[in-house]
Each structure stands twice: as structure tokens, then as C-alpha cells.
GROMACS .gro file of C-alpha atoms in nm:
model
  505
    1MET     CA    1  -2.400   1.807  21.199
    2ASN     CA    2  -2.430   2.100  21.447
    3SER     CA    3  -2.124   2.312  21.530
    4CYS     CA    4  -2.066   2.150  21.870
    5ALA     CA    5  -2.074   1.806  21.717
    6GLY     CA    6  -1.836   1.920  21.445
    7ALA     CA    7  -1.596   2.063  21.705
    8TYR     CA    8  -1.610   1.741  21.901
    9ALA     CA    9  -1.544   1.531  21.594
   10ARG     CA   10  -1.239   1.737  21.506
   11THR     CA   11  -1.109   1.726  21.868
   12ALA     CA   12  -1.159   1.352  21.887
   13ARG     CA   13  -0.963   1.292  21.567
   14SER     CA   14  -0.679   1.515  21.686
   15TRP     CA   15  -0.673   1.339  22.026
   16ASN     CA   16  -0.644   0.997  21.863
   17MET     CA   17  -0.345   1.112  21.659
   18ILE     CA   18  -0.141   1.236  21.962
   19PRO     CA   19   0.136   0.989  22.058
   20LEU     CA   20   0.088   0.817  22.391
   21ASN     CA   21   0.376   0.997  22.569
   22GLU     CA   22   0.231   1.333  22.458
   23ARG     CA   23  -0.119   1.254  22.581
   24PHE     CA   24   0.009   1.211  22.936
   25PRO     CA   25   0.328   1.421  22.978
   26LEU     CA   26   0.551   1.318  23.268
   27ALA     CA   27   0.600   1.673  23.388
   28GLY     CA   28   0.326   1.924  23.464
   29PHE     CA   29   0.037   1.781  23.661
   30HIS     CA   30  -0.155   2.100  23.594
   31HIS     CA   31  -0.141   2.032  23.217
   32SER     CA   32  -0.277   1.679  23.262
   33ALA     CA   33  -0.551   1.804  23.488
   34CYS     CA   34  -0.652   2.064  23.227
   35MET     CA   35  -0.664   1.801  22.956
   36LEU     CA   36  -0.875   1.574  23.173
   37ALA     CA   37  -1.110   1.861  23.253
   38LEU     CA   38  -1.141   1.944  22.884
   39TRP     CA   39  -1.215   1.582  22.801
   40LEU     CA   40  -1.483   1.568  23.071
   41LEU     CA   41  -1.638   1.887  22.935
   42LEU     CA   42  -1.643   1.751  22.580
   43LEU     CA   43  -1.788   1.413  22.671
   44PRO     CA   44  -2.144   1.544  22.720
   45LEU     CA   45  -2.115   1.730  22.388
   46ALA     CA   46  -2.026   1.405  22.211
   47ALA     CA   47  -2.320   1.226  22.367
   48SER     CA   48  -2.542   1.520  22.278
   49ALA     CA   49  -2.428   1.510  21.913
   50GLN     CA   50  -2.494   1.136  21.888
   51ASP     CA   51  -2.836   1.174  22.053
   52SER     CA   52  -2.924   1.462  21.818
   53ARG     CA   53  -2.825   1.257  21.515
   54ALA     CA   54  -3.025   0.959  21.641
   55ASP     CA   55  -3.329   1.182  21.696
   56ARG     CA   56  -3.319   1.290  21.330
   57LEU     CA   57  -3.294   0.936  21.193
   58PRO     CA   58  -3.598   0.812  21.004
   59PRO     CA   59  -3.717   0.479  21.142
   60LEU     CA   60  -3.587   0.156  20.997
   61PRO     CA   61  -3.811   0.042  20.710
   62GLN     CA   62  -4.081  -0.203  20.812
   63LEU     CA   63  -4.023  -0.511  20.598
   64ARG     CA   64  -4.236  -0.824  20.571
   65VAL     CA   65  -3.952  -1.051  20.472
   66GLU     CA   66  -4.177  -1.356  20.441
   67LEU     CA   67  -4.344  -1.198  20.136
   68PHE     CA   68  -4.022  -1.187  19.934
   69GLU     CA   69  -3.947  -1.446  19.666
   70PRO     CA   70  -3.776  -1.745  19.836
   71ALA     CA   71  -3.456  -1.698  19.636
   72ILE     CA   72  -3.401  -1.345  19.767
   73ARG     CA   73  -3.560  -1.380  20.110
   74ASP     CA   74  -3.240  -1.490  20.286
   75THR     CA   75  -3.037  -1.202  20.138
   76VAL     CA   76  -3.291  -0.939  20.243
   77SER     CA   77  -3.351  -1.099  20.582
   78ALA     CA   78  -2.979  -1.110  20.668
   79ALA     CA   79  -2.928  -0.742  20.580
   80TYR     CA   80  -3.244  -0.641  20.768
   81GLU     CA   81  -3.161  -0.835  21.083
   82GLU     CA   82  -2.813  -0.686  21.094
   83ALA     CA   83  -2.959  -0.335  21.065
   84ARG     CA   84  -3.197  -0.412  21.353
   85ARG     CA   85  -2.905  -0.533  21.564
   86LYS     CA   86  -2.688  -0.231  21.474
   87PRO     CA   87  -2.931   0.056  21.410
   88ALA     CA   88  -2.663   0.325  21.464
   89ASP     CA   89  -2.410   0.172  21.222
   90GLY     CA   90  -2.403   0.378  20.901
   91GLU     CA   91  -2.232   0.106  20.698
   92VAL     CA   92  -2.492  -0.153  20.797
   93ASN     CA   93  -2.782   0.082  20.715
   94GLY     CA   94  -2.626   0.166  20.380
   95ARG     CA   95  -2.576  -0.201  20.299
   96LEU     CA   96  -2.945  -0.265  20.372
   97GLY     CA   97  -3.031   0.019  20.133
   98MET     CA   98  -2.820  -0.139  19.859
   99VAL     CA   99  -2.986  -0.480  19.903
  100LEU     CA  100  -3.331  -0.319  19.893
  101GLN     CA  101  -3.247  -0.106  19.589
  102ALA     CA  102  -3.109  -0.412  19.410
  103HIS     CA  103  -3.449  -0.578  19.452
  104GLN     CA  104  -3.655  -0.268  19.363
  105GLN     CA  105  -3.777  -0.192  19.717
  106LEU     CA  106  -3.713   0.175  19.649
  107GLU     CA  107  -3.905   0.350  19.929
  108SER     CA  108  -3.744   0.128  20.190
  109ALA     CA  109  -3.403   0.172  20.025
  110ALA     CA  110  -3.445   0.551  20.046
  111GLN     CA  111  -3.516   0.527  20.421
  112SER     CA  112  -3.205   0.317  20.472
  113TYR     CA  113  -2.986   0.554  20.270
  114GLN     CA  114  -3.120   0.853  20.464
  115ARG     CA  115  -3.022   0.681  20.788
  116ALA     CA  116  -2.677   0.593  20.652
  117SER     CA  117  -2.623   0.953  20.534
  118LEU     CA  118  -2.700   1.091  20.880
  119LEU     CA  119  -2.488   0.830  21.053
  120GLN     CA  120  -2.193   0.885  20.816
  121PRO     CA  121  -2.217   1.257  20.731
  122GLY     CA  122  -1.897   1.263  20.526
  123ALA     CA  123  -1.984   0.962  20.307
  124PHE     CA  124  -2.040   1.032  19.937
  125ARG     CA  125  -2.192   0.701  19.831
  126TRP     CA  126  -2.502   0.699  20.053
  127ARG     CA  127  -2.607   1.044  19.931
  128TYR     CA  128  -2.542   0.946  19.570
  129LEU     CA  129  -2.738   0.621  19.594
  130LEU     CA  130  -3.017   0.806  19.776
  131GLY     CA  131  -3.031   1.049  19.482
  132THR     CA  132  -3.057   0.763  19.230
  133VAL     CA  133  -3.345   0.608  19.423
  134GLN     CA  134  -3.527   0.940  19.462
  135ALA     CA  135  -3.490   1.006  19.089
  136GLU     CA  136  -3.639   0.664  19.011
  137LEU     CA  137  -3.928   0.738  19.248
  138GLY     CA  138  -3.995   1.067  19.066
  139GLU     CA  139  -3.887   1.277  19.366
  140THR     CA  140  -3.679   1.502  19.141
  141GLU     CA  141  -3.626   1.796  19.376
  142GLN     CA  142  -3.508   1.570  19.659
  143ALA     CA  143  -3.290   1.378  19.411
  144ALA     CA  144  -3.120   1.700  19.298
  145GLU     CA  145  -3.052   1.797  19.661
  146SER     CA  146  -2.907   1.455  19.742
  147LEU     CA  147  -2.690   1.450  19.429
  148GLN     CA  148  -2.559   1.800  19.496
  149SER     CA  149  -2.486   1.702  19.857
  150ALA     CA  150  -2.298   1.395  19.730
  151LEU     CA  151  -2.096   1.604  19.484
  152ASP     CA  152  -2.002   1.845  19.763
  153ARG     CA  153  -1.815   1.547  19.905
  154GLN     CA  154  -1.677   1.403  19.579
  155PRO     CA  155  -1.702   1.658  19.296
  156ASP     CA  156  -1.558   1.448  19.011
  157TYR     CA  157  -1.795   1.147  19.005
  158PHE     CA  158  -1.925   1.158  18.647
  159PRO     CA  159  -2.247   0.954  18.690
  160ALA     CA  160  -2.356   1.182  18.977
  161ARG     CA  161  -2.286   1.497  18.773
  162LEU     CA  162  -2.478   1.353  18.478
  163LYS     CA  163  -2.778   1.262  18.694
  164LEU     CA  164  -2.772   1.609  18.851
  165ALA     CA  165  -2.780   1.771  18.504
  166GLU     CA  166  -3.083   1.553  18.418
  167ALA     CA  167  -3.257   1.646  18.744
  168LEU     CA  168  -3.194   2.019  18.699
  169PHE     CA  169  -3.345   2.003  18.349
  170ALA     CA  170  -3.649   1.815  18.480
  171LEU     CA  171  -3.694   2.086  18.746
  172GLY     CA  172  -3.696   2.358  18.480
  173ASN     CA  173  -3.353   2.497  18.566
  174ALA     CA  174  -3.237   2.485  18.205
  175ARG     CA  175  -2.950   2.730  18.246
  176ALA     CA  176  -2.783   2.535  18.529
  177SER     CA  177  -2.846   2.208  18.343
  178LEU     CA  178  -2.695   2.346  18.020
  179ASN     CA  179  -2.388   2.478  18.202
  180LEU     CA  180  -2.327   2.142  18.366
  181TYR     CA  181  -2.383   1.945  18.042
  182GLU     CA  182  -2.145   2.171  17.849
  183GLN     CA  183  -1.880   2.136  18.117
  184LEU     CA  184  -1.918   1.757  18.110
  185ALA     CA  185  -1.902   1.751  17.728
  186THR     CA  186  -1.548   1.888  17.738
  187GLU     CA  187  -1.443   1.607  17.974
  188HIS     CA  188  -1.652   1.311  17.851
  189ALA     CA  189  -1.702   1.365  17.478
  190ASP     CA  190  -1.766   0.992  17.418
  191SER     CA  191  -2.082   0.968  17.631
  192SER     CA  192  -2.394   0.926  17.417
  193VAL     CA  193  -2.620   0.982  17.719
  194LEU     CA  194  -2.451   1.316  17.782
  195HIS     CA  195  -2.498   1.434  17.421
  196TYR     CA  196  -2.860   1.318  17.429
  197GLY     CA  197  -2.923   1.519  17.747
  198LEU     CA  198  -2.754   1.824  17.595
  199GLY     CA  199  -2.976   1.784  17.288
  200ARG     CA  200  -3.287   1.784  17.507
  201VAL     CA  201  -3.184   2.112  17.669
  202HIS     CA  202  -3.113   2.275  17.330
  203PHE     CA  203  -3.442   2.144  17.187
  204ALA     CA  204  -3.642   2.282  17.481
  205ALA     CA  205  -3.477   2.622  17.424
  206GLY     CA  206  -3.571   2.613  17.054
  207ASN     CA  207  -3.211   2.576  16.934
  208LEU     CA  208  -3.288   2.312  16.673
  209ARG     CA  209  -2.951   2.310  16.497
  210LEU     CA  210  -2.761   2.271  16.824
  211ALA     CA  211  -3.007   2.000  16.931
  212GLU     CA  212  -2.962   1.821  16.598
  213ARG     CA  213  -2.584   1.824  16.639
  214SER     CA  214  -2.605   1.679  16.991
  215TYR     CA  215  -2.859   1.409  16.901
  216ARG     CA  216  -2.659   1.316  16.591
  217ARG     CA  217  -2.345   1.278  16.802
  218ALA     CA  218  -2.537   1.054  17.044
  219CYS     CA  219  -2.645   0.832  16.752
  220GLU     CA  220  -2.291   0.819  16.614
  221ILE     CA  221  -2.158   0.696  16.949
  222SER     CA  222  -2.447   0.451  17.012
  223ARG     CA  223  -2.604   0.339  16.684
  224ASP     CA  224  -2.892   0.158  16.857
  225PHE     CA  225  -2.990   0.453  17.080
  226ARG     CA  226  -3.367   0.446  17.012
  227ALA     CA  227  -3.458   0.766  17.196
  228ALA     CA  228  -3.189   0.965  17.014
  229HIS     CA  229  -3.310   0.840  16.673
  230TYR     CA  230  -3.666   0.940  16.764
  231ALA     CA  231  -3.547   1.283  16.879
  232LEU     CA  232  -3.361   1.332  16.549
  233ALA     CA  233  -3.673   1.232  16.356
  234ARG     CA  234  -3.867   1.505  16.541
  235ILE     CA  235  -3.593   1.761  16.469
  236TYR     CA  236  -3.582   1.680  16.097
  237THR     CA  237  -3.962   1.693  16.077
  238LYS     CA  238  -3.954   2.044  16.223
  239LEU     CA  239  -3.673   2.139  15.984
  240GLY     CA  240  -3.870   2.004  15.687
  241ASP     CA  241  -3.618   1.732  15.596
  242THR     CA  242  -3.867   1.450  15.538
  243ALA     CA  243  -3.618   1.193  15.407
  244LYS     CA  244  -3.394   1.219  15.713
  245ALA     CA  245  -3.695   1.221  15.945
  246GLU     CA  246  -3.826   0.898  15.791
  247ARG     CA  247  -3.483   0.735  15.805
  248HIS     CA  248  -3.437   0.806  16.175
  249LEU     CA  249  -3.795   0.705  16.250
  250ALA     CA  250  -3.722   0.371  16.081
  251LEU     CA  251  -3.402   0.338  16.285
  252TYR     CA  252  -3.598   0.417  16.600
  253ARG     CA  253  -3.845   0.140  16.524
  254SER     CA  254  -3.582  -0.116  16.429
  255SER     CA  255  -3.338  -0.041  16.711
  256ARG     CA  256  -3.366  -0.256  17.021
  257GLY     CA  257  -3.139  -0.078  17.269
  258ALA     CA  258  -3.096   0.224  17.489
  259ALA     CA  259  -2.772   0.412  17.525
  260PRO     CA  260  -2.502   0.233  17.722
  261ALA     CA  261  -2.495   0.368  18.075
  262PRO     CA  262  -2.172   0.535  18.186
  263GLU     CA  263  -1.934   0.331  18.400
  264ASP     CA  264  -2.076   0.354  18.751
  265PRO     CA  265  -1.890   0.143  19.011
  266LEU     CA  266  -2.138   0.225  19.289
  267MET     CA  267  -2.442   0.117  19.088
  268ARG     CA  268  -2.248  -0.190  18.974
  269ASP     CA  269  -2.207  -0.281  19.341
  270VAL     CA  270  -2.584  -0.249  19.386
  271VAL     CA  271  -2.663  -0.463  19.080
  272SER     CA  272  -2.419  -0.731  19.198
  273LEU     CA  273  -2.641  -0.788  19.502
  274ARG     CA  274  -2.936  -0.902  19.293
  275SER     CA  275  -3.045  -1.257  19.348
  276GLY     CA  276  -3.346  -1.460  19.241
  277ALA     CA  277  -3.459  -1.610  18.912
  278ARG     CA  278  -3.512  -1.278  18.736
  279SER     CA  279  -3.156  -1.162  18.803
  280HIS     CA  280  -3.018  -1.479  18.641
  281LEU     CA  281  -3.253  -1.433  18.345
  282GLU     CA  282  -3.122  -1.076  18.298
  283ARG     CA  283  -2.763  -1.198  18.316
  284GLY     CA  284  -2.843  -1.461  18.057
  285LEU     CA  285  -2.990  -1.201  17.823
  286ALA     CA  286  -2.679  -0.986  17.863
  287HIS     CA  287  -2.458  -1.283  17.773
  288GLN     CA  288  -2.680  -1.375  17.478
  289ASP     CA  289  -2.665  -1.019  17.341
  290LYS     CA  290  -2.284  -1.050  17.342
  291GLY     CA  291  -2.295  -1.386  17.164
  292GLU     CA  292  -2.187  -1.572  17.479
  293ILE     CA  293  -2.445  -1.847  17.430
  294GLU     CA  294  -2.297  -2.109  17.665
  295ARG     CA  295  -2.281  -1.857  17.951
  296ALA     CA  296  -2.636  -1.747  17.873
  297ILE     CA  297  -2.754  -2.108  17.891
  298ALA     CA  298  -2.585  -2.152  18.231
  299ALA     CA  299  -2.762  -1.840  18.362
  300TYR     CA  300  -3.103  -1.958  18.234
  301HIS     CA  301  -3.051  -2.298  18.396
  302GLU     CA  302  -2.970  -2.122  18.724
  303ALA     CA  303  -3.296  -1.926  18.693
  304LEU     CA  304  -3.484  -2.255  18.646
  305ARG     CA  305  -3.308  -2.411  18.945
  306ILE     CA  306  -3.457  -2.133  19.157
  307GLN     CA  307  -3.796  -2.123  18.980
  308PRO     CA  308  -3.862  -2.438  18.772
  309ASP     CA  309  -4.184  -2.301  18.618
  310TYR     CA  310  -4.026  -1.977  18.492
  311VAL     CA  311  -4.170  -1.968  18.138
  312GLN     CA  312  -3.940  -1.698  18.000
  313ALA     CA  313  -3.631  -1.892  18.106
  314HIS     CA  314  -3.761  -2.196  17.913
  315VAL     CA  315  -3.832  -1.976  17.608
  316ASN     CA  316  -3.484  -1.823  17.624
  317LEU     CA  317  -3.323  -2.167  17.650
  318LEU     CA  318  -3.517  -2.273  17.341
  319ALA     CA  319  -3.384  -1.968  17.151
  320ALA     CA  320  -3.029  -2.028  17.281
  321TYR     CA  321  -3.026  -2.389  17.164
  322VAL     CA  322  -3.160  -2.276  16.824
  323SER     CA  323  -2.853  -2.047  16.805
  324LEU     CA  324  -2.631  -2.352  16.866
  325SER     CA  325  -2.828  -2.564  16.613
  326ASP     CA  326  -2.895  -2.815  16.892
  327TRP     CA  327  -3.234  -2.923  16.762
  328GLY     CA  328  -3.291  -3.194  17.023
  329LYS     CA  329  -3.246  -2.955  17.316
  330ALA     CA  330  -3.448  -2.688  17.136
  331ARG     CA  331  -3.740  -2.929  17.093
  332GLN     CA  332  -3.710  -3.032  17.459
  333TYR     CA  333  -3.747  -2.673  17.581
  334TYR     CA  334  -4.025  -2.602  17.331
  335GLU     CA  335  -4.225  -2.889  17.479
  336LYS     CA  336  -4.153  -2.771  17.834
  337THR     CA  337  -4.259  -2.417  17.746
  338VAL     CA  338  -4.591  -2.507  17.584
  339ALA     CA  339  -4.667  -2.746  17.871
  340LEU     CA  340  -4.643  -2.446  18.105
  341HIS     CA  341  -4.788  -2.184  17.871
  342ARG     CA  342  -4.952  -2.293  17.546
  343ASP     CA  343  -4.996  -1.933  17.428
  344SER     CA  344  -4.628  -1.840  17.405
  345ALA     CA  345  -4.593  -1.686  17.058
  346GLU     CA  346  -4.216  -1.671  17.106
  347ALA     CA  347  -4.197  -2.046  17.174
  348HIS     CA  348  -4.398  -2.136  16.862
  349TYR     CA  349  -4.188  -1.896  16.654
  350ASN     CA  350  -3.857  -2.042  16.774
  351TYR     CA  351  -3.982  -2.395  16.715
  352GLY     CA  352  -4.076  -2.286  16.363
  353ILE     CA  353  -3.711  -2.188  16.314
  354VAL     CA  354  -3.605  -2.537  16.428
  355LEU     CA  355  -3.841  -2.704  16.179
  356SER     CA  356  -3.744  -2.468  15.898
  357ARG     CA  357  -3.371  -2.536  15.950
  358GLN     CA  358  -3.447  -2.909  15.943
  359GLY     CA  359  -3.616  -2.864  15.604
  360ASN     CA  360  -3.970  -2.931  15.725
  361ARG     CA  361  -4.138  -2.629  15.564
  362LEU     CA  362  -4.493  -2.755  15.613
  363LYS     CA  363  -4.461  -2.793  15.991
  364ALA     CA  364  -4.254  -2.475  16.014
  365ARG     CA  365  -4.529  -2.276  15.841
  366ARG     CA  366  -4.779  -2.425  16.087
  367ALA     CA  367  -4.565  -2.318  16.385
  368PHE     CA  368  -4.523  -1.964  16.251
  369ARG     CA  369  -4.899  -1.940  16.191
  370LYS     CA  370  -4.957  -2.049  16.552
  371ALA     CA  371  -4.731  -1.766  16.666
  372LEU     CA  372  -4.931  -1.521  16.453
  373GLN     CA  373  -5.264  -1.645  16.590
  374ILE     CA  374  -5.137  -1.547  16.935
  375ASN     CA  375  -4.960  -1.227  16.824
  376PRO     CA  376  -5.071  -1.097  16.480
  377PHE     CA  377  -4.804  -0.824  16.498
  378TYR     CA  378  -4.509  -1.066  16.520
  379ALA     CA  379  -4.292  -0.924  16.240
  380GLU     CA  380  -4.034  -1.204  16.245
  381ALA     CA  381  -4.307  -1.468  16.208
  382HIS     CA  382  -4.452  -1.285  15.906
  383SER     CA  383  -4.103  -1.262  15.753
  384ASN     CA  384  -4.037  -1.634  15.794
  385ILE     CA  385  -4.375  -1.732  15.647
  386GLY     CA  386  -4.297  -1.499  15.357
  387TYR     CA  387  -3.967  -1.678  15.303
  388ILE     CA  388  -4.140  -2.020  15.299
  389GLU     CA  389  -4.408  -1.895  15.056
  390ALA     CA  390  -4.136  -1.755  14.828
  391GLN     CA  391  -3.958  -2.093  14.832
  392ASP     CA  392  -4.288  -2.260  14.742
  393GLY     CA  393  -4.339  -2.017  14.451
  394ASP     CA  394  -4.631  -1.814  14.589
  395LEU     CA  395  -4.470  -1.472  14.535
  396GLU     CA  396  -4.791  -1.275  14.593
  397LEU     CA  397  -4.847  -1.428  14.936
  398ALA     CA  398  -4.476  -1.395  15.016
  399ALA     CA  399  -4.486  -1.023  14.931
  400LYS     CA  400  -4.794  -0.979  15.150
  401HIS     CA  401  -4.617  -1.128  15.454
  402PHE     CA  402  -4.296  -0.931  15.395
  403ARG     CA  403  -4.501  -0.610  15.377
  404LEU     CA  404  -4.678  -0.701  15.702
  405ALA     CA  405  -4.341  -0.764  15.865
  406LEU     CA  406  -4.225  -0.416  15.759
  407GLN     CA  407  -4.553  -0.263  15.870
  408HIS     CA  408  -4.514  -0.405  16.220
  409ARG     CA  409  -4.138  -0.346  16.236
  410PRO     CA  410  -4.036  -0.058  16.007
  411GLY     CA  411  -3.674  -0.074  15.900
  412TYR     CA  412  -3.664  -0.456  15.937
  413ARG     CA  413  -3.376  -0.516  15.695
  414GLU     CA  414  -3.419  -0.889  15.637
  415ALA     CA  415  -3.784  -0.844  15.539
  416GLN     CA  416  -3.691  -0.542  15.325
  417TYR     CA  417  -3.430  -0.742  15.135
  418ASN     CA  418  -3.657  -1.043  15.083
  419LEU     CA  419  -3.946  -0.823  14.967
  420ALA     CA  420  -3.711  -0.652  14.720
  421ARG     CA  421  -3.604  -0.992  14.580
  422VAL     CA  422  -3.969  -1.100  14.540
  423LEU     CA  423  -4.055  -0.774  14.361
  424MET     CA  424  -3.755  -0.819  14.131
  425GLU     CA  425  -3.883  -1.169  14.043
  426ARG     CA  426  -4.217  -1.007  13.954
  427ASN     CA  427  -4.042  -0.737  13.742
  428GLU     CA  428  -4.182  -0.462  13.966
  429PHE     CA  429  -3.864  -0.254  13.941
  430HIS     CA  430  -4.011   0.085  14.029
  431ASP     CA  431  -4.162  -0.065  14.345
  432VAL     CA  432  -3.815  -0.191  14.440
  433ILE     CA  433  -3.671   0.157  14.388
  434ALA     CA  434  -3.946   0.313  14.603
  435LEU     CA  435  -3.882   0.050  14.872
  436LEU     CA  436  -3.502   0.083  14.889
  437GLU     CA  437  -3.410   0.442  14.802
  438PRO     CA  438  -3.523   0.599  15.135
  439SER     CA  439  -3.269   0.388  15.326
  440VAL     CA  440  -2.960   0.419  15.102
  441ASP     CA  441  -2.764   0.600  15.376
  442VAL     CA  442  -2.819   0.330  15.639
  443VAL     CA  443  -2.503   0.124  15.694
  444ASP     CA  444  -2.523  -0.234  15.824
  445ASP     CA  445  -2.445  -0.586  15.700
  446TYR     CA  446  -2.750  -0.581  15.471
  447SER     CA  447  -2.657  -0.250  15.305
  448PRO     CA  448  -2.431  -0.385  15.024
  449ARG     CA  449  -2.691  -0.643  14.917
  450LEU     CA  450  -2.973  -0.390  14.927
  451LEU     CA  451  -2.772  -0.136  14.727
  452HIS     CA  452  -2.680  -0.410  14.478
  453THR     CA  453  -3.050  -0.496  14.439
  454LEU     CA  454  -3.136  -0.127  14.401
  455ALA     CA  455  -2.867  -0.089  14.133
  456ASP     CA  456  -3.013  -0.389  13.947
  457ALA     CA  457  -3.366  -0.244  13.970
  458CYS     CA  458  -3.253   0.096  13.839
  459THR     CA  459  -3.066  -0.060  13.547
  460ARG     CA  460  -3.360  -0.281  13.449
  461ALA     CA  461  -3.594   0.019  13.478
  462GLY     CA  462  -3.373   0.208  13.231
  463LEU     CA  463  -3.212   0.436  13.492
  464PHE     CA  464  -2.856   0.341  13.393
  465GLU     CA  465  -2.665   0.626  13.557
  466SER     CA  466  -2.841   0.572  13.891
  467GLY     CA  467  -2.782   0.200  13.860
  468ILE     CA  468  -2.408   0.242  13.806
  469SER     CA  469  -2.386   0.496  14.091
  470TYR     CA  470  -2.559   0.260  14.335
  471ALA     CA  471  -2.349  -0.034  14.216
  472ARG     CA  472  -2.026   0.157  14.282
  473LYS     CA  473  -2.148   0.249  14.629
  474ALA     CA  474  -2.247  -0.115  14.693
  475ALA     CA  475  -1.901  -0.242  14.587
  476GLU     CA  476  -1.720   0.011  14.808
  477LEU     CA  477  -1.941  -0.068  15.107
  478ALA     CA  478  -1.909  -0.445  15.059
  479ALA     CA  479  -1.529  -0.414  15.057
  480SER     CA  480  -1.531  -0.195  15.369
  481LEU     CA  481  -1.747  -0.454  15.550
  482ASP     CA  482  -1.517  -0.743  15.443
  483GLN     CA  483  -1.783  -0.886  15.209
  484HIS     CA  484  -1.515  -0.942  14.946
  485ALA     CA  485  -1.694  -1.205  14.735
  486LEU     CA  486  -1.993  -0.973  14.691
  487ALA     CA  487  -1.761  -0.678  14.619
  488SER     CA  488  -1.585  -0.878  14.342
  489GLN     CA  489  -1.917  -0.986  14.191
  490ILE     CA  490  -2.047  -0.629  14.182
  491ARG     CA  491  -1.724  -0.497  14.025
  492GLU     CA  492  -1.744  -0.761  13.749
  493GLU     CA  493  -2.105  -0.661  13.679
  494LEU     CA  494  -2.003  -0.294  13.680
  495ASN     CA  495  -1.726  -0.352  13.428
  496ALA     CA  496  -1.966  -0.538  13.198
  497ALA     CA  497  -2.231  -0.266  13.231
  498GLU     CA  498  -1.984   0.015  13.163
  499LYS     CA  499  -1.852  -0.166  12.854
  500GLU     CA  500  -2.208  -0.209  12.729
  501LEU     CA  501  -2.282   0.159  12.790
  502SER     CA  502  -1.970   0.263  12.601
  503LYS     CA  503  -2.105   0.084  12.292
  504HIS     CA  504  -2.425   0.291  12.308
  505PRO     CA  505  -2.322   0.640  12.422
   0.00000   0.00000   0.00000
């Protein structure tokens, strides 16, 4: 805003706050005349400021609304038509930007946010949302400018400060990025994204120990943070710690998630505007990840109401009904999926689970093999075939499939455990030790069983001290994870082993 416009804005606000009897005093015509003259003088300045602002506005985005998916067309059309009716309304332009950003129309969203920012110069949110869009478009310098401009208006908004630190690092301004990250770390010590960003800055500067500390903290806060595990693997490789590097590389490959994003009310408002089949599918996945299967099913059905031939929604319903052991519904959605898309490896795999749970191993094996014909790298399908082969007594073929599962998904704990059991059956104790020892520090629900198996392998290979040490660790871990039956079993075995050892010192 130019200085005249700023002066006018301040005068106008003051004028509106003057009580009515003070605006027009009863005595002193000269005073009233002066005020009127001043108002008349300022009126052209106000018009000039508005005209100047309008001249700087980018044009409204040109949208072909008819090309949008039917489920979102009405939402976009309503926001667009309102912006065309009220082109000088900052709120309306900003709302259009939010709708467009929600549906990944990023260039058009940026135009709308630019208009809203000029029409509402004091507003924080339009500049912040503009910065998020520019960052997603790869316009890093513009994003940094928008985020800084937003923070000039609201300095304490954590997501904006975090995004600015990321942008500064991407622009090569490592010192400013480091300063901002370190300041944020004192205020938001529980943010894994923050510690990961700080680790990146330290790593780029060659400060490997500081980077390791930051990445490790990120992994402690968010155990499934894939990028942080990969970064730690790189650090430990450079530091020559091969065991830790391999462990974090395995965790990187087995993890499925990114770091949880910080609480961001403004972006939540944007996401809430999503409509269409895909948005319901994403909501369903979020519910399913939390174990809210019924709510996930409702979201998938809503996706199919909008788009009846949406294959992934059918596949997800099949998986959801498998989780509920509703075999009839699972079969129904398997048939619907393959009718739409015969080459869905995921559908054949999930139907294999249905058949396996019903005790039909022959047909289950056939379904898993179908999944592997479509996707030979499907680790879960290999693991389930391995389990069936082990049940049928073909330990060599079972071991082959478990190894393939681990090859395609390193760190896959179920396959690791089942392979270890097969190798124990074949008396290949040293192979079990080589398989399990690299992951002894990993803690999850499988850890007590794997440590118990490792202890058994060590003992039967003649490594009694190692066996007892691993057994003690397994018992402690089982108790800490509320696996009390397993903990009791291991303690009984430990007592018997220690008594036997005492007889043969």
C-alpha cells in the first residue's frame, strides 16, 4: 500500500470510531466546514488507492469448470462464480484460492491468493497459503518472500516458521535456516519434522555428529519416519558404523509413513474443502490406519457413490471386510474388483487371505500366485505362500518364498520370524543367528519372539552364554510389551537352562 493509501486507511478508521455527536459538533460551523473540506480532499485519495490496488491485481484465473470431475465441479464453480461477481472482495478471492488448492489447481490457487493478499494487505492467511502453494510449485524464492511477509503479520505461527526454515535451506541460506531451526527447537522440541530439517542443515555443513543427533531425535519422536531412517543410514555409513547403517536402512524399507505434519489449522481448513471420490478414499485410508474400520468402510462407500467404477475403493473395501472377517462381503468386493480390473494384484492377494482364513490352502495358494504373476515383487504374497508351503511340509520352498519376501521388503518382521522358524526346523542354527542378530536392537511386537528364537538358536549351536543373554533380553522385552505368557515361558526355560549349566560349569 502506498503512503497516501495508508494515511487514508488510518484516517477512515479513526473517523468511524468518533461518536456521532463529535463528528458534527453543535457549535463552531468553521470546524464542521474544515472537517467536510478535509473529507472531500481525502475522497479522491481513497479512490486513487483502490484504483492503484486494482491495477496491480493479477487477473482472475481462467477456469474451464466443465473439465472438473463431476463431484467437485459444483464446489469449484460456486467459488469461481462468486469471485467473478465480487472481484474486489479479498475474502471471496481467498476462498477461491482455498478451493483450488484443495483440488490441486495450484497455479490458479496462487493467482487467487495473490489477489486476496493485495485486496486484504493486513491478512496473514492469504500470504501464508500463497507461500505453501509456491513451495509446492517449486517457486522457492517467491515462497520464502510470501512466508516472511506472512510472518511479519503473525510472527508466532509455527507451520509458517518451519516452512520458511525449509525454504531458506533450499535457497542456500544455511545460516539463516540454522538460526531459525535452532530457535524453533527450543520452543517445539517434540516436532520430528523440525529435528529432521535441523539434521539436514547440519549434514550439509559437514557436522555429522550434530546431524546424527537431530535425525535420531526425529526417529525417536516418529518411529515410522522413513526419510529420517534413511538419513541416519547415510550418516552411519559415513561414520563407518555398518551395523547401525544396515539397521536404519532396514527400518527405512519397512516403514510406511512420513513424519506427522505439525498442527496447521489453516491447511486443515483447505483440506476440509476437498470433495470428490479421491478425497473420500483418502479419508477412508486415514480411518483404516487408525483401526477405525467401520468409518473407513463408510468413506469407501461414499467414494463409490460418487464414482461407482473406482477400482481402488473396491480393493480397499475388500481389505476392510477381511479385517472384520466378513468373508461374504470380502468375496463380493473381490468379484466386483476383478470384474473392473482383472490385473489387480492387491485384490487377488486379499482374496487369498480370505481363502487361507477359511482353511482352503489350495485355492489360497492359487490366489497368491495370481498376485505374484501380476507383481513378482509382492512381498506379502511371497510370505503367505511361504507360510502355506511350511504348513504343507515343503520347508525348502517355504524358505525360498520367505527370503524373496525379505529381499523385496527388507526388515519385514513377519517373514523374518517365519524364515527363522523354518531354518530352526532344518537345524540351520548359524543361519538363524546370521538372520536375526543384525536386528536385535529393533523394538516392536515381534521382537520378543525373534529374540527368543535367536536365544534358542545360540543355545543349540553351543553358544550358551549368548543364548542366555538373548533369552533374558527377550523375557524383559516381552514383559514390557505386556506379552506375559511368553515372558513366563521364557523365564521357565531360562531357569531350566541355568540349572543345567550349573551342573556342568
